[in-house]
Coordinates of C-alpha atoms in Angstrom, one line a residue:
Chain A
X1 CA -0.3 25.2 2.4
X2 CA 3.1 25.3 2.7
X3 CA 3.4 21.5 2.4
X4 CA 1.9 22.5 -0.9
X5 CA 4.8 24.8 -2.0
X6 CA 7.4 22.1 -0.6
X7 CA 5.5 19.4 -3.1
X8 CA 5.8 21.8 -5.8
X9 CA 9.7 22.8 -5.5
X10 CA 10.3 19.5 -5.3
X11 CA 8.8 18.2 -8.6
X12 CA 9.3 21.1 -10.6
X13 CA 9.6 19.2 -14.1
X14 CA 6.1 17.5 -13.5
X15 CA 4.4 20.6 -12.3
X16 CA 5.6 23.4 -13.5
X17 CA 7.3 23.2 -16.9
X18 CA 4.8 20.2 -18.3
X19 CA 6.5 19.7 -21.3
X20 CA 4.4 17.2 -22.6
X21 CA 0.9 16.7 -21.3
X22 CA -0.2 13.3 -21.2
X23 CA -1.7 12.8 -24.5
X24 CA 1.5 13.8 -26.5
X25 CA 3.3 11.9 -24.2
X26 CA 1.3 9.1 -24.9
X27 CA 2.0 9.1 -28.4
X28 CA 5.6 9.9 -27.8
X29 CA 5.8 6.7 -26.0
X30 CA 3.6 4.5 -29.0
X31 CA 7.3 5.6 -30.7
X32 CA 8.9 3.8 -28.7
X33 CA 12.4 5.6 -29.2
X34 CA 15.0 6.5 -27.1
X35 CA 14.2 10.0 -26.7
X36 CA 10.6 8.8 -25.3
X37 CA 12.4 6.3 -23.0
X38 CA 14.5 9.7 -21.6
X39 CA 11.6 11.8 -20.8
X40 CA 9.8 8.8 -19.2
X41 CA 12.4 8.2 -16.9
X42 CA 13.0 11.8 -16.4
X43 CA 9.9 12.4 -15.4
X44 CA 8.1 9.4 -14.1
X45 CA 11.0 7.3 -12.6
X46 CA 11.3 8.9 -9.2
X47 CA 7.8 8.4 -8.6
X48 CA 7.4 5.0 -9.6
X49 CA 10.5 4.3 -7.8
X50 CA 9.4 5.6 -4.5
X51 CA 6.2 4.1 -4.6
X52 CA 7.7 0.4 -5.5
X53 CA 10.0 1.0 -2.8
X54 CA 7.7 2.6 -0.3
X55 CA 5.5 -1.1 -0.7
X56 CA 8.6 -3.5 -0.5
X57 CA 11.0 -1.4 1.2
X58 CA 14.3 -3.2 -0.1
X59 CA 16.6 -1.5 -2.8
X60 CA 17.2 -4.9 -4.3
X61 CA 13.7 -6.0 -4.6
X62 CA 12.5 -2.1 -5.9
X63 CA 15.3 -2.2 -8.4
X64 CA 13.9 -5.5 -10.3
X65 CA 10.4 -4.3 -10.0
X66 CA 11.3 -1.0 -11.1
X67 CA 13.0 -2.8 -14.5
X68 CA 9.8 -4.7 -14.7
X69 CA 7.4 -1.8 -14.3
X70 CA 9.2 -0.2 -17.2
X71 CA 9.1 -2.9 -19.6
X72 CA 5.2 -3.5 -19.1
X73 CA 4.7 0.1 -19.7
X74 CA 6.9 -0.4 -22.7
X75 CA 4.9 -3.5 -23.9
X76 CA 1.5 -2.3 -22.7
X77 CA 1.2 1.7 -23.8
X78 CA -0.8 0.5 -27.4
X79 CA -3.7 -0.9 -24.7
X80 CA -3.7 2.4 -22.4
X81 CA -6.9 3.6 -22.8
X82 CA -7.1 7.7 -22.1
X83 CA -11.0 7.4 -21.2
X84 CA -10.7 4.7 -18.7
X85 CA -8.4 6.9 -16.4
X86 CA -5.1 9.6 -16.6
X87 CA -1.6 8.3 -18.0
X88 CA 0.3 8.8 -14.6
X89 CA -2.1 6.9 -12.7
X90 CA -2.1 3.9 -15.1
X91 CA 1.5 4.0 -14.7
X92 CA 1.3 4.2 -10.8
X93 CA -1.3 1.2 -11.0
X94 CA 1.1 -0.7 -12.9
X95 CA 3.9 0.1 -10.2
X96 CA 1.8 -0.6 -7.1
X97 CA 0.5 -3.6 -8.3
X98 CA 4.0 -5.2 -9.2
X99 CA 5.2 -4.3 -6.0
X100 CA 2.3 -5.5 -3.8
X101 CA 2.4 -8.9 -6.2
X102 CA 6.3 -9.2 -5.8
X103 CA 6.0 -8.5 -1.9
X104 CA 3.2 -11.0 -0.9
X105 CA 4.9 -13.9 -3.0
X106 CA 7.7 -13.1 -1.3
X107 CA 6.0 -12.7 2.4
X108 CA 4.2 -15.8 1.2
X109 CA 8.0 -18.0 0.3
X110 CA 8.8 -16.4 3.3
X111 CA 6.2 -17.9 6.0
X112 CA 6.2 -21.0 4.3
X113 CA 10.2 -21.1 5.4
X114 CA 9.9 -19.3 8.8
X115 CA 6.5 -17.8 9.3
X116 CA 8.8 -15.4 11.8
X117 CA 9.8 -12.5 9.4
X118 CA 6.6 -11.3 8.4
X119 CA 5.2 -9.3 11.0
X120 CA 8.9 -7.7 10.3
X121 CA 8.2 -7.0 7.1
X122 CA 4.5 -5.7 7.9
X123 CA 6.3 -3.2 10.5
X124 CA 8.5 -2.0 7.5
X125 CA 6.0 -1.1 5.2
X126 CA 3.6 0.8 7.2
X127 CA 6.6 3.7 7.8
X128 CA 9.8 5.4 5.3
X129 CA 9.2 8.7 5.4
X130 CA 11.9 11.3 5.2
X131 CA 11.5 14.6 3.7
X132 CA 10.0 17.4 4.8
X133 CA 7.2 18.0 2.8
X134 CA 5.5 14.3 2.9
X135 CA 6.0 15.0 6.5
X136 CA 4.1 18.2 6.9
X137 CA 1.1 17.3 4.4
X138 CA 1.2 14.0 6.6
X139 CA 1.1 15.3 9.7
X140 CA -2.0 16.8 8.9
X141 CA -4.0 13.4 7.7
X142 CA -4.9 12.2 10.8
X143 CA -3.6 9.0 11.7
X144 CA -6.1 6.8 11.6
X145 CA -7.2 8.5 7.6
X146 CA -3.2 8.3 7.1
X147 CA -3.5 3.9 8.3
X148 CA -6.4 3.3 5.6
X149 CA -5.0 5.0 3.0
X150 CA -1.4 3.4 3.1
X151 CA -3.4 -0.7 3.3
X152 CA -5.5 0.6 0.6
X153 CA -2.9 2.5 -1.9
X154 CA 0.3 0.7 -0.5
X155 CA -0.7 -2.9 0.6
X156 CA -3.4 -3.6 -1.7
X157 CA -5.8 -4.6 0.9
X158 CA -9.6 -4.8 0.1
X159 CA -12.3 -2.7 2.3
X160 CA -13.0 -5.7 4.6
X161 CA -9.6 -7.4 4.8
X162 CA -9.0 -3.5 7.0
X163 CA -11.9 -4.2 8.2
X164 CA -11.1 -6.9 9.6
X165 CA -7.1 -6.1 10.2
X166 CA -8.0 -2.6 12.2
X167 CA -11.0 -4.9 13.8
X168 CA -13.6 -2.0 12.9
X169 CA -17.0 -2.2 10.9
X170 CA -16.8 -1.7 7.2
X171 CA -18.8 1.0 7.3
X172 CA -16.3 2.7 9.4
X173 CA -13.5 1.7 7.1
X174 CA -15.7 3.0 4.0
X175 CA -16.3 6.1 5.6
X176 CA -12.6 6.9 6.8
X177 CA -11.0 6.0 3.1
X178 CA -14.2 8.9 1.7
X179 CA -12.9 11.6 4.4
X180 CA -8.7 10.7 3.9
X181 CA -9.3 10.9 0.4
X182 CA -11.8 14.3 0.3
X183 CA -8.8 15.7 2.9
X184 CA -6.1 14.6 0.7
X185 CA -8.1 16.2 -2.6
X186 CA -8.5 19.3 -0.1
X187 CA -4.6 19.9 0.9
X188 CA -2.9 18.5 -2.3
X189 CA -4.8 20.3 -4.7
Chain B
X1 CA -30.3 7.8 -11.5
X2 CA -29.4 10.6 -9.1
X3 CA -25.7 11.1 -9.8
X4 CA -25.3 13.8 -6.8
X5 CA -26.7 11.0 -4.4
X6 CA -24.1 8.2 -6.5
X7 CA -21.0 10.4 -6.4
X8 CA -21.1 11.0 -2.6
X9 CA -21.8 7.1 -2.0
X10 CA -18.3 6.3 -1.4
X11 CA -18.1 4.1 -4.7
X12 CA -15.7 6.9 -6.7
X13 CA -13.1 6.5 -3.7
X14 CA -13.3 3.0 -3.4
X15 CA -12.7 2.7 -7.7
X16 CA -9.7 4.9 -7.2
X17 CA -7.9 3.7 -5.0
X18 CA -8.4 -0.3 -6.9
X19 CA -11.1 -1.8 -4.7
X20 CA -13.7 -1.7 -6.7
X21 CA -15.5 -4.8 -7.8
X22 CA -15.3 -5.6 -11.6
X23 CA -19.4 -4.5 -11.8
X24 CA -19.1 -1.8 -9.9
X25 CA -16.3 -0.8 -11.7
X26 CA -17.5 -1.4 -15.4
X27 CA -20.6 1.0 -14.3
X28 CA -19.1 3.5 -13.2
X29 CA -16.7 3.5 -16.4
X30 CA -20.1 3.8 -17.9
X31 CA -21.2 6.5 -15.9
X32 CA -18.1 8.3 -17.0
X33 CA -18.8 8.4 -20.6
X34 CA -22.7 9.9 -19.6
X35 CA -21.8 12.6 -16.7
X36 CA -19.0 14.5 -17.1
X37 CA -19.5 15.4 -13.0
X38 CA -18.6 11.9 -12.4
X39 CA -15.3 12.3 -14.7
X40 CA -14.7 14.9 -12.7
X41 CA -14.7 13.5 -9.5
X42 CA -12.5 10.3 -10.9
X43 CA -10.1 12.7 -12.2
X44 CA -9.7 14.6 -8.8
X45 CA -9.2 11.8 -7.0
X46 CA -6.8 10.1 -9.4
X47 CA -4.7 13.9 -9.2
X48 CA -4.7 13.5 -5.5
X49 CA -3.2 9.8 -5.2
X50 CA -1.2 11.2 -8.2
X51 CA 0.0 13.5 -5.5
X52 CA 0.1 11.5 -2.6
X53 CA 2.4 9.2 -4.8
X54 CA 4.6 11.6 -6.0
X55 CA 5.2 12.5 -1.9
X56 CA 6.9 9.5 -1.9
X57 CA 9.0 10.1 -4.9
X58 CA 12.8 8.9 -4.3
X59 CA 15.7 8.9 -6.7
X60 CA 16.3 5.4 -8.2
X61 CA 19.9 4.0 -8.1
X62 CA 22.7 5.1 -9.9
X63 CA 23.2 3.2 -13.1
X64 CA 19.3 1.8 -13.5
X65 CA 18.4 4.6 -16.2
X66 CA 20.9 2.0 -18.3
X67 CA 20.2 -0.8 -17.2
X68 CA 16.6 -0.6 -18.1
X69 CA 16.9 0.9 -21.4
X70 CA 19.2 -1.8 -22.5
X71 CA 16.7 -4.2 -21.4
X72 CA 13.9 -2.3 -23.2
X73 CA 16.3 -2.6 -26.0
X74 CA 16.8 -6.2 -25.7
X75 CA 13.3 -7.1 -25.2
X76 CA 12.7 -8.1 -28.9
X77 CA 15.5 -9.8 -29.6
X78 CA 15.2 -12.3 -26.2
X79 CA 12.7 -13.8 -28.6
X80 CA 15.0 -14.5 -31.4
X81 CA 18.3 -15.4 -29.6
X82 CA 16.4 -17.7 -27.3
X83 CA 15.2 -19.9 -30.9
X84 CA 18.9 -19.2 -32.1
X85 CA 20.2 -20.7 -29.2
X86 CA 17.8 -23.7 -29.5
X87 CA 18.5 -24.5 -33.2
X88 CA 22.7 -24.2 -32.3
X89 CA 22.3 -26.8 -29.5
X90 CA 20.5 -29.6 -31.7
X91 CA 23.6 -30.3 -34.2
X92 CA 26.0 -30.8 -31.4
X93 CA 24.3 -34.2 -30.1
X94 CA 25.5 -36.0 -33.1
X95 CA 29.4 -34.7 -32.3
X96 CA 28.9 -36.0 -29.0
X97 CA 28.4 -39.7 -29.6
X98 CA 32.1 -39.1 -31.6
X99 CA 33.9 -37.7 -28.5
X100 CA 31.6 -38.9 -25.7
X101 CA 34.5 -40.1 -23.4
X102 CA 35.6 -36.6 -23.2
X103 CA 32.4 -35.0 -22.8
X104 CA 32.0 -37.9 -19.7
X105 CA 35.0 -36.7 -18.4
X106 CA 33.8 -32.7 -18.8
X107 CA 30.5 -33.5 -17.6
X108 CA 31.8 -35.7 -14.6
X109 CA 34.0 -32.5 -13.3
X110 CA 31.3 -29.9 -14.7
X111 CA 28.6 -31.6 -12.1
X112 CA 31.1 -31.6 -9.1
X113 CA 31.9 -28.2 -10.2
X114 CA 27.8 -27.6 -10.3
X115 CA 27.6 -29.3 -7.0
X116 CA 30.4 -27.0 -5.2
X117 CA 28.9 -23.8 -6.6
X118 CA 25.2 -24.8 -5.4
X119 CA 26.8 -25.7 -1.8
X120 CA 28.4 -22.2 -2.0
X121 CA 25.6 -20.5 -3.1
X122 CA 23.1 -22.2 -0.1
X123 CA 25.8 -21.0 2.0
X124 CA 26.1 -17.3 1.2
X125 CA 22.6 -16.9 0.4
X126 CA 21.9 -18.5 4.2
X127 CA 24.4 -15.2 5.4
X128 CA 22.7 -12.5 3.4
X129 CA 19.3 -13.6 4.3
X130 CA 20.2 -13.1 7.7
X131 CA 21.7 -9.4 7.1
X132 CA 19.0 -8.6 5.0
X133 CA 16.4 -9.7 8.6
X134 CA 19.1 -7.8 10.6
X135 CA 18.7 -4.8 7.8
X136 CA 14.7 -4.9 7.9
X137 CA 14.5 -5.3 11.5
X138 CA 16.6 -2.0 12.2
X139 CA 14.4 -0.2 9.5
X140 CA 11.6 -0.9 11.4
X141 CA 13.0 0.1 15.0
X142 CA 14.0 3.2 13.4
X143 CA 11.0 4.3 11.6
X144 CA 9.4 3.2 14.7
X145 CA 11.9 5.6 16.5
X146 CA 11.0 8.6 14.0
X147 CA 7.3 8.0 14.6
X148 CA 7.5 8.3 18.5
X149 CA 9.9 11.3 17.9
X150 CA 7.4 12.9 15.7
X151 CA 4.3 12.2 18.0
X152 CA 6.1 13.8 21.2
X153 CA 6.7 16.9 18.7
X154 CA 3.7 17.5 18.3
X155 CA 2.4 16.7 21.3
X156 CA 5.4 19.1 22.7
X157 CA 3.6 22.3 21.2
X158 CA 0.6 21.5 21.9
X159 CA 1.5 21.4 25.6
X160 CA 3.5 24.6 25.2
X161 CA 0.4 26.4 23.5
X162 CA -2.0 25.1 26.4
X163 CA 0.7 26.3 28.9
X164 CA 1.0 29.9 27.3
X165 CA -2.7 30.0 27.8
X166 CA -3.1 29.2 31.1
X167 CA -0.7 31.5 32.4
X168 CA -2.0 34.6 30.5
X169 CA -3.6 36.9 33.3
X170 CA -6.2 37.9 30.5
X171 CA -7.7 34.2 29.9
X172 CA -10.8 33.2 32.7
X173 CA -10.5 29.5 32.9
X174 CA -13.8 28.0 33.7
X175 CA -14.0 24.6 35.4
X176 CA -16.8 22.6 33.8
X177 CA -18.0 19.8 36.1
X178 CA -19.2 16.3 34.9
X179 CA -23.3 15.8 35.5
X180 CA -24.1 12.6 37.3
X181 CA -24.5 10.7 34.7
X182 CA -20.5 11.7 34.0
X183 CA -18.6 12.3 37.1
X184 CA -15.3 11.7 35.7
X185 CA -15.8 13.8 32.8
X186 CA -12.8 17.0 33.3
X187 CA -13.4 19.8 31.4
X188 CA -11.8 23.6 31.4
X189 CA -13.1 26.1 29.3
X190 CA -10.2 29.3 28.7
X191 CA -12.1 32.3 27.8
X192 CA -9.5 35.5 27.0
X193 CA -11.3 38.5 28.7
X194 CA -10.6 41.1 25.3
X195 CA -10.5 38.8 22.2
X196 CA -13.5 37.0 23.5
X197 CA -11.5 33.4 22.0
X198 CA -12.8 30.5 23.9
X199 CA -10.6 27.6 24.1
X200 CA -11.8 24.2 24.8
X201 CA -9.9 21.6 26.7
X202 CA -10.3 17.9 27.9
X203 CA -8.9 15.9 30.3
X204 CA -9.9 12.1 29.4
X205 CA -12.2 12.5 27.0
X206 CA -14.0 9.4 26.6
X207 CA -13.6 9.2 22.6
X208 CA -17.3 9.7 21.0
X209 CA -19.3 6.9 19.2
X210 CA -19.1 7.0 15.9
X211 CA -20.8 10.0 14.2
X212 CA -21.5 11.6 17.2
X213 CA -19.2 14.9 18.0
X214 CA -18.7 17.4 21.2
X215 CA -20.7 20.7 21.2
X216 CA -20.4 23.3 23.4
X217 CA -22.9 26.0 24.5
X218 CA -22.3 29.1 25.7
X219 CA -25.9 30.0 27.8
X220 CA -26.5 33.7 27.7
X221 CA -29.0 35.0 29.0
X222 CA -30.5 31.5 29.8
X223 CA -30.5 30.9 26.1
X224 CA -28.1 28.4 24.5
X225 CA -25.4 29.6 21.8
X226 CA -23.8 27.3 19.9
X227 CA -19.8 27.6 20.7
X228 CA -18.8 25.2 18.5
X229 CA -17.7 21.3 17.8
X230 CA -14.7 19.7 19.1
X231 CA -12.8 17.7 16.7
X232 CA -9.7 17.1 18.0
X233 CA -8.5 14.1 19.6
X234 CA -9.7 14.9 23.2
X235 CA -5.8 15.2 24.1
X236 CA -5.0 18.8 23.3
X237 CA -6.8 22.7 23.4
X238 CA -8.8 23.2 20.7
X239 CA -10.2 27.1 19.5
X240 CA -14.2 27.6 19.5
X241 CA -16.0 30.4 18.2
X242 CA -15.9 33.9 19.6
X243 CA -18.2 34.4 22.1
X244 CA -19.3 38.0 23.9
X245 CA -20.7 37.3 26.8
X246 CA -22.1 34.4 28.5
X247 CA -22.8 32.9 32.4
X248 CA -22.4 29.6 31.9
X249 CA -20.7 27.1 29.2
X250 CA -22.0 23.2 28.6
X251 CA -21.2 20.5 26.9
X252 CA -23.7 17.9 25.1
X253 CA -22.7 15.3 22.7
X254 CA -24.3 15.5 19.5
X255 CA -24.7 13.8 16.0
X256 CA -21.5 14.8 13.8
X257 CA -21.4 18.5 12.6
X258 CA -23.3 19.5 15.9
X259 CA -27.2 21.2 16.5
X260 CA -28.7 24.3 16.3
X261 CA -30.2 23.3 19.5
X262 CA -28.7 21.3 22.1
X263 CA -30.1 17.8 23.2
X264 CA -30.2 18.2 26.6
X265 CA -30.5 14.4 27.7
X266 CA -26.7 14.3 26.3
X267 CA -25.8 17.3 28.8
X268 CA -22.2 15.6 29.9
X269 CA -20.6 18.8 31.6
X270 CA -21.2 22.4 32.9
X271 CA -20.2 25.4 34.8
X272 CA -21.0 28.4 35.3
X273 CA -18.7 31.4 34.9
X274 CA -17.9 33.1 38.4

């Protein structure tokens, strides 16, 4: 619980003060103004920021992807479709799938010049964590919930490629992603 | 269809979190639109990854707000300065075949100049892609670092709470031995004489199969009690259910959630309270 209260001080604007919920926002950003590009920003930056950068863990590489992110929102908003899912999660999609895209070209320019640096770069994703609260709701996934989650959300790995990475049945694998994510719905909600 | 039986299969998580297959996904989009229980459950999931997301929430760099807006900006008018540039380019070939032993000249030095610059760049790219290795590999030792840090933590009070335990006069502590079948198996039960708390704790717990889960019975009066499941990660004390009185306490390993009864070929430990 007090992970909770952490969560909230620390994202007051989304949370608390919901100026816009996300269908006015939605149409705020079909106007494609300035003011719409502010309270995007504002509001949705850090977390689509943190998210590119927990996948590919370089400031350079986050910063482009970040840019990128923002322009396919820009582009893409008139196709969002509010029954097929929520705003912020379309917008988190779009992030994480940059990122993991952007990262495995790069791993895969990477091995074909070394083939050395990528268990380095494997190392680096799995673990940036640094404030207090992440830390506290964390600690309370158990680890093995915690190392399903993070391929699935964070490396864009399919049921059986953890399967096969953790060396475990897929039933297993199915079965840990149902009880991190019913744990997850359980302390973060 | 039974959508209680199709919510808990497992197929709302894997759709979340983008594993989905495109059938599986298209039907459960369909589902969506006839049982608003299964919105539901797509919606709270999506808020809790919405959340787990937002732990992870960092400032971007200074100056980006900018850059991207101008970009934003910009975006339309790529388009058109990208033809303008096009159409500008086109009338100059017919100047050139006036001047061209200048432009050989230009285009003589322009290529070494080319040449130098691509030199310089393999160069300095060469350098910072070896800081930038250097810069990872020190990421990783240290997150490694914080990690280990943050397992001995925990494991730190966890030893300090077991510790307090054992040395408080009012807790019995209960040896339970491992049956034949288990000889290694080392297992102390901590019972505090007024609460009634029992406290269960291993020493190398073989981890259970999958789906299968530790019980432990309290036997009073030659009957067994259920005591509780153990669900921690056979390293550290974990608290059972209160129990009154009892003179002796097993274990059995049963299916995940534990029994009403216990299955007594799965006996693993007991002792009796002295």
């Amino acid at each position: 619980m007090s992970g909770f209260c952490i969560f909230i001080h620390q994202h007051t604007a989304l949370h608390v003060h919901p100026i816009h919920i996300e269908s006015e926002l939605t149409d705020l950003l079909r106007s494609k103004d300035q003011k719409a590009y502010n309270y995007l920003y504002d509001h949705y930056g850090g977390a689509l920021y943190g998210v590119i950068f927990k996948i590919v863990n370089s400031e350079t590489m986050a910063k482009d992807i970040l840019q990128e992110v923002f322009v396919k929102i820009w582009k893409h908003i008139d196709k969002y479709d509010a029954t097929k899912g929520r705003l912020f999660t379309w917008m988190l999609n779009i992030a994480r799938n940059a990122a993991i895209d952007a990262l495995r070209s790069k791993e895969y320019k990477q091995e074909q010049r070394t083939g050395e640096l990528e268990h380095v770069v494997h190392a680096n994703v799995s673990m940036n964590i640094d404030h207090i609260g992440l830390n506290k709701i964390l600690d309370s996934l158990k680890t093995e919930q915690k190392t399903v989650i993070d391929m699935a959300y964070f490396k864009g790995y399919t049921q059986d490629e953890i399967a096969k990475a953790l060396d475990m049945p897929l039933g297993t694998v199915k079965s840990r992603i149902r009880s991190a994510l019913i744990h997850l719905k359980n302390i973060l909600q | 269809m039974d959508i209680q039986a199709y919510i808990s299969s497992g197929i709302i998580e894997t759709y979340v979190l983008g594993l989905a297959s495109e059938n599986e996904a298209r039907e459960l989009e369909h589902l969506c639109t006839q049982h608003p229980e299964v919105q539901a459950a797509v919606d709270a999931y999506q808020q809790s990854l919405e959340a787990y997301a937002l732990l992870h929430a960092a400032t971007p760099p200074e100056g980006m707000k900018e850059r991207i807006w101008q970009s934003l900006e910009t975006g339309q008018e790529d388009a058109g300065k990208h033809v303008a540039t096009v159409a500008a380019t086109s009338p100059r070939t017919v100047l050139t075949t006036r001047k061209s032993n200048l432009y050989k000249y230009l285009s003589a030095a322009s290529l070494l100049l080319l040449a130098g610059s691509i030199v310089l760049n393999m160069l300095l790219s060469g350098k910072l892609k070896d800081r930038s290795a250097e810069m990872r590999q020190l990421a990783a030792h240290q997150a490694n670092l914080e990690e280990q840090n943050r397992k001995f933590q925990s494991q730190l009070s966890a030893l300090q709470q077991d510790a307090s335990l054992m040395m408080d006069p009012s807790v019995r502590k209960i040896a339970l031995s491992g049956v034949p079948a288990h000889p290694d198996m080392k297992v102390m039960v901590l019972w505090h004489t007024q609460s009634k708390d029992v406290y269960l704790s291993f020493n190398n717990l073989p981890a259970p199969p999958p789906g299968k889960q530790y019980q432990l019975w309290a036997i009073v009066d030659g009957k067994p009690v259920d005591a509780g499941t153990y669900s921690s990660d056979g390293m550290s004390t974990q608290k059972m259910k209160v129990i009154e009185k009892a003179e002796m306490f097993a274990i059995t390993l049963e299916n995940m959630g534990g029994n009403p009864t216990p299955t007594l070929d799965q006996m693993f430990a007991a002792g009796k309270v002295i």
